mmCIF file of N, CA and C in Angstrom:
data_model
loop_
_atom_site.group_PDB
_atom_site.id
_atom_site.type_symbol
_atom_site.label_atom_id
_atom_site.label_comp_id
_atom_site.label_asym_id
_atom_site.label_seq_id
_atom_site.Cartn_x
_atom_site.Cartn_y
_atom_site.Cartn_z
ATOM 1 N N VAL A 1 65.908 93.871 69.723
ATOM 2 C CA VAL A 1 65.566 93.888 71.133
ATOM 3 C C VAL A 1 65.868 92.533 71.757
ATOM 4 N N SER A 2 65.546 91.478 71.038
ATOM 5 C CA SER A 2 65.786 90.130 71.557
ATOM 6 C C SER A 2 67.272 89.897 71.840
ATOM 7 N N ALA A 3 68.135 90.332 70.928
ATOM 8 C CA ALA A 3 69.577 90.160 71.120
ATOM 9 C C ALA A 3 70.073 90.950 72.327
ATOM 10 N N VAL A 4 69.578 92.163 72.492
ATOM 11 C CA VAL A 4 69.994 92.994 73.633
ATOM 12 C C VAL A 4 69.520 92.352 74.939
ATOM 13 N N LEU A 5 68.283 91.917 74.986
ATOM 14 C CA LEU A 5 67.770 91.262 76.194
ATOM 15 C C LEU A 5 68.565 89.999 76.519
ATOM 16 N N SER A 6 68.933 89.246 75.505
ATOM 17 C CA SER A 6 69.723 88.040 75.712
ATOM 18 C C SER A 6 71.071 88.366 76.353
ATOM 19 N N GLU A 7 71.732 89.404 75.845
ATOM 20 C CA GLU A 7 73.012 89.819 76.429
ATOM 21 C C GLU A 7 72.831 90.331 77.850
ATOM 22 N N MET A 8 71.744 91.042 78.093
ATOM 23 C CA MET A 8 71.482 91.544 79.447
ATOM 24 C C MET A 8 71.303 90.371 80.413
ATOM 25 N N GLU A 9 70.635 89.345 79.971
ATOM 26 C CA GLU A 9 70.448 88.163 80.809
ATOM 27 C C GLU A 9 71.786 87.494 81.112
ATOM 28 N N LYS A 10 72.693 87.489 80.155
ATOM 29 C CA LYS A 10 74.010 86.867 80.344
ATOM 30 C C LYS A 10 74.897 87.671 81.284
ATOM 31 N N THR A 11 74.896 88.995 81.109
ATOM 32 C CA THR A 11 75.866 89.825 81.829
ATOM 33 C C THR A 11 75.299 90.546 83.040
ATOM 34 N N GLY A 12 73.977 90.684 83.103
ATOM 35 C CA GLY A 12 73.364 91.482 84.153
ATOM 36 C C GLY A 12 73.348 92.953 83.751
ATOM 37 N N VAL A 13 72.749 93.770 84.603
ATOM 38 C CA VAL A 13 72.623 95.198 84.322
ATOM 39 C C VAL A 13 72.933 95.966 85.601
ATOM 40 N N ASP A 14 73.887 96.886 85.528
ATOM 41 C CA ASP A 14 74.227 97.738 86.674
ATOM 42 C C ASP A 14 73.396 99.008 86.685
ATOM 43 N N TYR A 15 73.104 99.540 85.502
ATOM 44 C CA TYR A 15 72.243 100.706 85.327
ATOM 45 C C TYR A 15 71.766 100.715 83.887
ATOM 46 N N PHE A 16 70.706 101.454 83.639
ATOM 47 C CA PHE A 16 70.077 101.420 82.311
ATOM 48 C C PHE A 16 69.601 102.809 81.937
ATOM 49 N N ILE A 17 69.981 103.260 80.742
ATOM 50 C CA ILE A 17 69.505 104.544 80.217
ATOM 51 C C ILE A 17 68.886 104.288 78.852
ATOM 52 N N ASP A 18 67.664 104.719 78.701
ATOM 53 C CA ASP A 18 66.940 104.624 77.436
ATOM 54 C C ASP A 18 66.834 106.047 76.902
ATOM 55 N N MET A 19 67.684 106.390 75.910
ATOM 56 C CA MET A 19 67.721 107.755 75.377
ATOM 57 C C MET A 19 66.647 107.941 74.315
ATOM 58 N N HIS A 20 65.958 109.061 74.394
ATOM 59 C CA HIS A 20 64.914 109.418 73.436
ATOM 60 C C HIS A 20 65.117 110.859 72.994
ATOM 61 N N GLY A 21 64.444 111.240 71.950
ATOM 62 C CA GLY A 21 64.445 112.624 71.496
ATOM 63 C C GLY A 21 63.019 113.127 71.413
ATOM 64 N N ASP A 22 62.813 114.347 71.843
ATOM 65 C CA ASP A 22 61.488 114.959 71.795
ATOM 66 C C ASP A 22 61.501 116.066 70.757
ATOM 67 N N GLU A 23 60.569 115.998 69.825
ATOM 68 C CA GLU A 23 60.530 116.968 68.737
ATOM 69 C C GLU A 23 59.839 118.270 69.114
ATOM 70 N N ALA A 24 59.072 118.281 70.204
ATOM 71 C CA ALA A 24 58.253 119.447 70.510
ATOM 72 C C ALA A 24 58.812 120.324 71.629
ATOM 73 N N ARG A 25 59.398 119.735 72.640
ATOM 74 C CA ARG A 25 59.783 120.499 73.829
ATOM 75 C C ARG A 25 61.258 120.895 73.780
ATOM 76 N N PRO A 26 61.587 122.137 74.108
ATOM 77 C CA PRO A 26 62.964 122.618 74.008
ATOM 78 C C PRO A 26 63.772 122.446 75.304
ATOM 79 N N TYR A 27 63.618 121.332 75.971
ATOM 80 C CA TYR A 27 64.402 121.069 77.173
ATOM 81 C C TYR A 27 64.552 119.571 77.330
ATOM 82 N N LEU A 28 65.309 119.134 78.322
ATOM 83 C CA LEU A 28 65.464 117.701 78.546
ATOM 84 C C LEU A 28 64.930 117.345 79.914
ATOM 85 N N TRP A 29 64.553 116.085 80.059
ATOM 86 C CA TRP A 29 64.052 115.626 81.348
ATOM 87 C C TRP A 29 64.333 114.148 81.516
ATOM 88 N N PHE A 30 64.285 113.723 82.779
ATOM 89 C CA PHE A 30 64.478 112.329 83.157
ATOM 90 C C PHE A 30 63.132 111.730 83.536
ATOM 91 N N ILE A 31 62.931 110.484 83.161
ATOM 92 C CA ILE A 31 61.773 109.733 83.628
ATOM 93 C C ILE A 31 62.328 108.535 84.379
ATOM 94 N N ALA A 32 61.975 108.439 85.644
ATOM 95 C CA ALA A 32 62.417 107.325 86.480
ATOM 96 C C ALA A 32 61.363 106.225 86.448
ATOM 97 N N PRO A 33 61.747 105.009 86.793
ATOM 98 C CA PRO A 33 60.766 103.926 86.773
ATOM 99 C C PRO A 33 59.674 104.129 87.812
ATOM 100 N N SER A 34 58.490 103.642 87.484
ATOM 101 C CA SER A 34 57.420 103.660 88.479
ATOM 102 C C SER A 34 57.517 102.434 89.373
ATOM 103 N N ALA A 35 58.318 101.451 88.952
ATOM 104 C CA ALA A 35 58.546 100.271 89.783
ATOM 105 C C ALA A 35 59.249 100.718 91.073
ATOM 106 N N THR A 36 58.953 100.050 92.148
ATOM 107 C CA THR A 36 59.585 100.378 93.422
ATOM 108 C C THR A 36 61.078 100.103 93.328
ATOM 109 N N VAL A 37 61.871 101.093 93.703
ATOM 110 C CA VAL A 37 63.324 100.925 93.701
ATOM 111 C C VAL A 37 63.830 101.069 95.127
ATOM 112 N N SER A 38 64.952 100.446 95.399
ATOM 113 C CA SER A 38 65.525 100.477 96.742
ATOM 114 C C SER A 38 65.974 101.895 97.090
ATOM 115 N N PRO A 39 66.071 102.202 98.388
ATOM 116 C CA PRO A 39 66.578 103.531 98.785
ATOM 117 C C PRO A 39 67.963 103.813 98.204
ATOM 118 N N GLN A 40 68.807 102.784 98.102
ATOM 119 C CA GLN A 40 70.137 102.965 97.519
ATOM 120 C C GLN A 40 70.017 103.432 96.070
ATOM 121 N N HIS A 41 69.132 102.825 95.312
ATOM 122 C CA HIS A 41 68.965 103.203 93.913
ATOM 123 C C HIS A 41 68.307 104.574 93.794
ATOM 124 N N GLN A 42 67.429 104.905 94.721
ATOM 125 C CA GLN A 42 66.837 106.246 94.700
ATOM 126 C C GLN A 42 67.917 107.288 94.902
ATOM 127 N N ASP A 43 68.850 107.036 95.817
ATOM 128 C CA ASP A 43 69.956 107.966 96.049
ATOM 129 C C ASP A 43 70.828 108.116 94.801
ATOM 130 N N VAL A 44 71.114 106.996 94.141
ATOM 131 C CA VAL A 44 71.910 107.038 92.911
ATOM 132 C C VAL A 44 71.168 107.838 91.852
ATOM 133 N N GLN A 45 69.882 107.570 91.677
ATOM 134 C CA GLN A 45 69.102 108.264 90.656
ATOM 135 C C GLN A 45 69.047 109.756 90.940
ATOM 136 N N GLN A 46 68.794 110.136 92.175
ATOM 137 C CA GLN A 46 68.722 111.556 92.504
ATOM 138 C C GLN A 46 70.084 112.228 92.347
ATOM 139 N N GLY A 47 71.154 111.566 92.770
ATOM 140 C CA GLY A 47 72.495 112.126 92.623
ATOM 141 C C GLY A 47 72.902 112.274 91.171
ATOM 142 N N TYR A 48 72.547 111.291 90.362
ATOM 143 C CA TYR A 48 72.848 111.323 88.933
ATOM 144 C C TYR A 48 72.135 112.498 88.267
ATOM 145 N N GLU A 49 70.837 112.608 88.532
ATOM 146 C CA GLU A 49 70.050 113.683 87.927
ATOM 147 C C GLU A 49 70.549 115.060 88.383
ATOM 148 N N ALA A 50 70.898 115.187 89.662
ATOM 149 C CA ALA A 50 71.398 116.460 90.175
ATOM 150 C C ALA A 50 72.728 116.824 89.518
ATOM 151 N N PHE A 51 73.601 115.845 89.331
ATOM 152 C CA PHE A 51 74.902 116.084 88.691
ATOM 153 C C PHE A 51 74.703 116.617 87.275
ATOM 154 N N ILE A 52 73.802 115.999 86.519
ATOM 155 C CA ILE A 52 73.526 116.450 85.149
ATOM 156 C C ILE A 52 72.887 117.846 85.160
ATOM 157 N N ALA A 53 71.932 118.050 86.063
ATOM 158 C CA ALA A 53 71.221 119.334 86.115
ATOM 159 C C ALA A 53 72.161 120.494 86.451
ATOM 160 N N GLU A 54 73.216 120.236 87.219
ATOM 161 C CA GLU A 54 74.184 121.282 87.531
ATOM 162 C C GLU A 54 74.916 121.766 86.280
ATOM 163 N N GLN A 55 75.065 120.898 85.308
ATOM 164 C CA GLN A 55 75.819 121.230 84.099
ATOM 165 C C GLN A 55 74.944 121.662 82.932
ATOM 166 N N PHE A 56 73.671 121.300 82.971
ATOM 167 C CA PHE A 56 72.785 121.573 81.849
ATOM 168 C C PHE A 56 71.518 122.278 82.331
ATOM 169 N N PRO A 57 71.438 123.589 82.124
ATOM 170 C CA PRO A 57 70.248 124.325 82.564
ATOM 171 C C PRO A 57 68.988 123.919 81.797
ATOM 172 N N GLU A 58 69.143 123.129 80.738
ATOM 173 C CA GLU A 58 67.984 122.654 79.978
ATOM 174 C C GLU A 58 67.170 121.600 80.729
ATOM 175 N N VAL A 59 67.718 121.042 81.807
ATOM 176 C CA VAL A 59 67.000 120.014 82.570
ATOM 177 C C VAL A 59 65.775 120.635 83.226
ATOM 178 N N GLN A 60 64.645 120.046 82.972
ATOM 179 C CA GLN A 60 63.366 120.481 83.543
ATOM 180 C C GLN A 60 62.600 119.254 84.037
ATOM 181 N N PRO A 61 61.616 119.432 84.899
ATOM 182 C CA PRO A 61 60.786 118.291 85.286
ATOM 183 C C PRO A 61 60.012 117.778 84.068
ATOM 184 N N PRO A 62 59.692 116.486 84.047
ATOM 185 C CA PRO A 62 58.901 115.987 82.916
ATOM 186 C C PRO A 62 57.524 116.631 82.894
ATOM 187 N N PRO A 63 56.949 116.793 81.715
ATOM 188 C CA PRO A 63 55.588 117.340 81.633
ATOM 189 C C PRO A 63 54.601 116.463 82.397
ATOM 190 N N GLN A 64 53.618 117.078 83.012
ATOM 191 C CA GLN A 64 52.628 116.335 83.799
ATOM 192 C C GLN A 64 51.939 115.261 82.959
ATOM 193 N N SER A 65 51.715 115.519 81.684
ATOM 194 C CA SER A 65 51.071 114.519 80.826
ATOM 195 C C SER A 65 51.922 113.258 80.714
ATOM 196 N N ILE A 66 53.237 113.406 80.772
ATOM 197 C CA ILE A 66 54.131 112.243 80.739
ATOM 198 C C ILE A 66 54.022 111.487 82.051
ATOM 199 N N ILE A 67 54.059 112.208 83.145
ATOM 200 C CA ILE A 67 53.965 111.569 84.455
ATOM 201 C C ILE A 67 52.643 110.830 84.593
ATOM 202 N N ASP A 68 51.552 111.467 84.198
ATOM 203 C CA ASP A 68 50.225 110.866 84.337
ATOM 204 C C ASP A 68 49.998 109.710 83.374
ATOM 205 N N GLY A 69 50.500 109.821 82.140
ATOM 206 C CA GLY A 69 50.165 108.844 81.117
ATOM 207 C C GLY A 69 51.130 107.703 80.951
ATOM 208 N N VAL A 70 52.421 107.957 81.036
ATOM 209 C CA VAL A 70 53.408 106.943 80.708
ATOM 210 C C VAL A 70 53.924 106.215 81.940
ATOM 211 N N MET A 71 54.082 106.910 83.025
ATOM 212 C CA MET A 71 54.748 106.331 84.178
ATOM 213 C C MET A 71 54.164 104.993 84.651
ATOM 214 N N PRO A 72 52.858 104.833 84.722
ATOM 215 C CA PRO A 72 52.349 103.553 85.210
ATOM 216 C C PRO A 72 52.487 102.406 84.206
ATOM 217 N N GLU A 73 52.860 102.699 82.987
ATOM 218 C CA GLU A 73 52.919 101.688 81.935
ATOM 219 C C GLU A 73 53.886 100.564 82.318
ATOM 220 N N PRO A 74 53.377 99.351 82.576
ATOM 221 C CA PRO A 74 54.250 98.265 83.014
ATOM 222 C C PRO A 74 55.214 97.793 81.938
ATOM 223 N N GLY A 75 54.895 98.033 80.656
ATOM 224 C CA GLY A 75 55.769 97.599 79.579
ATOM 225 C C GLY A 75 56.887 98.571 79.277
ATOM 226 N N LEU A 76 56.944 99.692 79.963
ATOM 227 C CA LEU A 76 57.999 100.674 79.745
ATOM 228 C C LEU A 76 59.348 100.031 80.091
ATOM 229 N N SER A 77 60.343 100.217 79.233
ATOM 230 C CA SER A 77 61.636 99.543 79.411
ATOM 231 C C SER A 77 62.230 99.771 80.797
ATOM 232 N N ILE A 78 62.162 101.007 81.288
ATOM 233 C CA ILE A 78 62.788 101.279 82.587
ATOM 234 C C ILE A 78 62.096 100.537 83.717
ATOM 235 N N ASN A 79 60.790 100.350 83.637
ATOM 236 C CA ASN A 79 60.090 99.603 84.682
ATOM 237 C C ASN A 79 60.516 98.138 84.663
ATOM 238 N N TYR A 80 60.600 97.563 83.483
ATOM 239 C CA TYR A 80 61.009 96.167 83.355
ATOM 240 C C TYR A 80 62.441 95.970 83.845
ATOM 241 N N ILE A 81 63.357 96.805 83.381
ATOM 242 C CA ILE A 81 64.773 96.645 83.731
ATOM 243 C C ILE A 81 65.001 96.889 85.222
ATOM 244 N N ALA A 82 64.423 97.954 85.769
ATOM 245 C CA ALA A 82 64.610 98.260 87.194
ATOM 246 C C ALA A 82 64.120 97.120 88.063
ATOM 247 N N LYS A 83 62.976 96.557 87.717
ATOM 248 C CA LYS A 83 62.404 95.461 88.506
ATOM 249 C C LYS A 83 63.175 94.164 88.307
ATOM 250 N N THR A 84 63.495 93.827 87.076
ATOM 251 C CA THR A 84 64.157 92.564 86.767
ATOM 252 C C THR A 84 65.586 92.517 87.285
ATOM 253 N N TYR A 85 66.327 93.621 87.146
ATOM 254 C CA TYR A 85 67.752 93.631 87.494
ATOM 255 C C TYR A 85 68.068 94.441 88.744
ATOM 256 N N ASP A 86 67.040 94.974 89.401
ATOM 257 C CA ASP A 86 67.221 95.752 90.630
ATOM 258 C C ASP A 86 68.353 96.769 90.456
ATOM 259 N N CYS A 87 68.158 97.667 89.499
ATOM 260 C CA CYS A 87 69.196 98.654 89.211
ATOM 261 C C CYS A 87 68.556 100.007 88.894
ATOM 262 N N PRO A 88 69.341 101.083 88.982
ATOM 263 C CA PRO A 88 68.839 102.385 88.554
ATOM 264 C C PRO A 88 68.536 102.370 87.060
ATOM 265 N N ALA A 89 67.480 103.079 86.676
ATOM 266 C CA ALA A 89 67.086 103.123 85.265
ATOM 267 C C ALA A 89 66.406 104.455 84.968
ATOM 268 N N TRP A 90 66.618 104.955 83.754
ATOM 269 C CA TRP A 90 66.009 106.211 83.330
ATOM 270 C C TRP A 90 65.634 106.152 81.869
ATOM 271 N N VAL A 91 64.637 106.928 81.514
ATOM 272 C CA VAL A 91 64.466 107.400 80.148
ATOM 273 C C VAL A 91 64.948 108.846 80.200
ATOM 274 N N ILE A 92 65.811 109.218 79.270
ATOM 275 C CA ILE A 92 66.243 110.605 79.168
ATOM 276 C C ILE A 92 65.730 111.131 77.834
ATOM 277 N N GLU A 93 64.926 112.170 77.905
ATOM 278 C CA GLU A 93 64.375 112.813 76.710
ATOM 279 C C GLU A 93 65.224 114.034 76.383
ATOM 280 N N LEU A 94 65.751 114.059 75.174
ATOM 281 C CA LEU A 94 66.561 115.183 74.701
ATOM 282 C C LEU A 94 65.800 115.953 73.630
ATOM 283 N N PRO A 95 65.980 117.272 73.575
ATOM 284 C CA PRO A 95 65.283 118.053 72.546
ATOM 285 C C PRO A 95 65.915 117.874 71.175
ATOM 286 N N PHE A 96 65.084 117.967 70.153
ATOM 287 C CA PHE A 96 65.557 117.942 68.770
ATOM 288 C C PHE A 96 65.698 119.355 68.214
ATOM 289 N N LYS A 97 65.635 120.362 69.069
ATOM 290 C CA LYS A 97 65.730 121.732 68.586
ATOM 291 C C LYS A 97 66.457 122.582 69.615
ATOM 292 N N GLU A 98 66.681 123.829 69.264
ATOM 293 C CA GLU A 98 67.358 124.722 70.201
ATOM 294 C C GLU A 98 66.565 124.843 71.488
ATOM 295 N N THR A 99 67.297 125.028 72.566
ATOM 296 C CA THR A 99 66.682 125.211 73.881
ATOM 297 C C THR A 99 66.666 126.702 74.207
ATOM 298 N N PRO A 100 66.024 127.085 75.307
ATOM 299 C CA PRO A 100 66.033 128.509 75.688
ATOM 300 C C PRO A 100 67.436 129.075 75.919
ATOM 301 N N VAL A 101 68.426 128.206 76.133
ATOM 302 C CA VAL A 101 69.800 128.701 76.327
ATOM 303 C C VAL A 101 70.650 128.497 75.073
ATOM 304 N N GLY A 102 70.030 128.202 73.923
ATOM 305 C CA GLY A 102 70.763 128.078 72.665
ATOM 306 C C GLY A 102 70.757 126.666 72.125
ATOM 307 N N ASP A 103 71.775 126.357 71.334
ATOM 308 C CA ASP A 103 71.836 125.039 70.703
ATOM 309 C C ASP A 103 72.773 124.103 71.461
ATOM 310 N N THR A 104 72.764 124.191 72.767
ATOM 311 C CA THR A 104 73.707 123.458 73.605
ATOM 312 C C THR A 104 73.536 121.945 73.544
ATOM 313 N N LEU A 105 72.395 121.462 73.059
ATOM 314 C CA LEU A 105 72.199 120.010 72.985
ATOM 315 C C LEU A 105 72.094 119.515 71.543
ATOM 316 N N LEU A 106 72.524 120.339 70.600
ATOM 317 C CA LEU A 106 72.570 119.908 69.213
ATOM 318 C C LEU A 106 74.015 119.568 68.867
ATOM 319 N N ALA A 107 74.210 118.598 68.024
ATOM 320 C CA ALA A 107 75.519 118.188 67.511
ATOM 321 C C ALA A 107 76.573 118.071 68.623
ATOM 322 N N GLU A 108 77.491 119.021 68.708
ATOM 323 C CA GLU A 108 78.575 118.937 69.681
ATOM 324 C C GLU A 108 78.049 118.857 71.118
ATOM 325 N N GLY A 109 76.961 119.537 71.380
ATOM 326 C CA GLY A 109 76.376 119.504 72.721
ATOM 327 C C GLY A 109 75.923 118.120 73.129
ATOM 328 N N CYS A 110 75.474 117.309 72.171
ATOM 329 C CA CYS A 110 75.077 115.930 72.484
ATOM 330 C C CYS A 110 76.288 115.110 72.906
ATOM 331 N N MET A 111 77.428 115.342 72.291
ATOM 332 C CA MET A 111 78.650 114.640 72.693
ATOM 333 C C MET A 111 79.036 115.040 74.115
ATOM 334 N N ARG A 112 78.928 116.327 74.407
ATOM 335 C CA ARG A 112 79.224 116.795 75.770
ATOM 336 C C ARG A 112 78.252 116.177 76.762
ATOM 337 N N PHE A 113 76.971 116.076 76.376
ATOM 338 C CA PHE A 113 75.976 115.468 77.253
ATOM 339 C C PHE A 113 76.298 113.990 77.494
ATOM 340 N N GLY A 114 76.697 113.276 76.455
ATOM 341 C CA GLY A 114 77.067 111.866 76.610
ATOM 342 C C GLY A 114 78.221 111.688 77.577
ATOM 343 N N ARG A 115 79.236 112.548 77.465
ATOM 344 C CA ARG A 115 80.363 112.481 78.400
ATOM 345 C C ARG A 115 79.911 112.795 79.819
ATOM 346 N N ALA A 116 78.995 113.751 79.956
ATOM 347 C CA ALA A 116 78.483 114.098 81.288
ATOM 348 C C ALA A 116 77.711 112.937 81.891
ATOM 349 N N CYS A 117 77.032 112.166 81.064
ATOM 350 C CA CYS A 117 76.298 110.994 81.572
ATOM 351 C C CYS A 117 77.263 109.982 82.186
ATOM 352 N N VAL A 118 78.405 109.763 81.530
ATOM 353 C CA VAL A 118 79.413 108.852 82.077
ATOM 354 C C VAL A 118 80.023 109.456 83.336
ATOM 355 N N ASP A 119 80.369 110.733 83.301
ATOM 356 C CA ASP A 119 80.939 111.400 84.478
ATOM 357 C C ASP A 119 79.977 111.347 85.661
ATOM 358 N N ALA A 120 78.690 111.464 85.398
ATOM 359 C CA ALA A 120 77.698 111.411 86.480
ATOM 360 C C ALA A 120 77.728 110.054 87.167
ATOM 361 N N PHE A 121 77.871 108.987 86.405
ATOM 362 C CA PHE A 121 77.969 107.654 87.022
ATOM 363 C C PHE A 121 79.231 107.521 87.848
ATOM 364 N N LEU A 122 80.330 108.020 87.330
ATOM 365 C CA LEU A 122 81.563 107.980 88.116
ATOM 366 C C LEU A 122 81.402 108.755 89.413
ATOM 367 N N HIS A 123 80.689 109.854 89.352
ATOM 368 C CA HIS A 123 80.459 110.693 90.531
ATOM 369 C C HIS A 123 79.589 109.970 91.568
ATOM 370 N N VAL A 124 78.472 109.405 91.151
ATOM 371 C CA VAL A 124 77.534 108.822 92.124
ATOM 372 C C VAL A 124 77.907 107.397 92.540
ATOM 373 N N MET A 125 78.619 106.686 91.699
ATOM 374 C CA MET A 125 78.975 105.308 92.026
ATOM 375 C C MET A 125 80.332 105.210 92.725
ATOM 376 N N GLY A 126 81.150 106.245 92.566
ATOM 377 C CA GLY A 126 82.511 106.183 93.090
ATOM 378 C C GLY A 126 82.621 106.705 94.441
#
């Protein structure tokens, strides 16, 4: 973590994604920072999430327990990065099991999701 933070300090951060896997829930969701973000970054975040959701029906809102329990946490990476570097930031939770629409996010589906994440940035930033 120290090495990554050091590089971030040297180069800056344009956007930040903290990828996670959820063992219990069969869908994916985005968690945005609770830190105040500029209207420009809100537009980028909403456009990014909408672009991904159009391609992946597994996208669902985060569980209320996540919103209530984790979001205010000041030590959460996305809150720190969004505030420190004034950039869009997300935690993306991916399922570790089949979703209601099949195994679209296992193995090959994860590669497709990774490419879609890059395409989404090209879409909203370009």
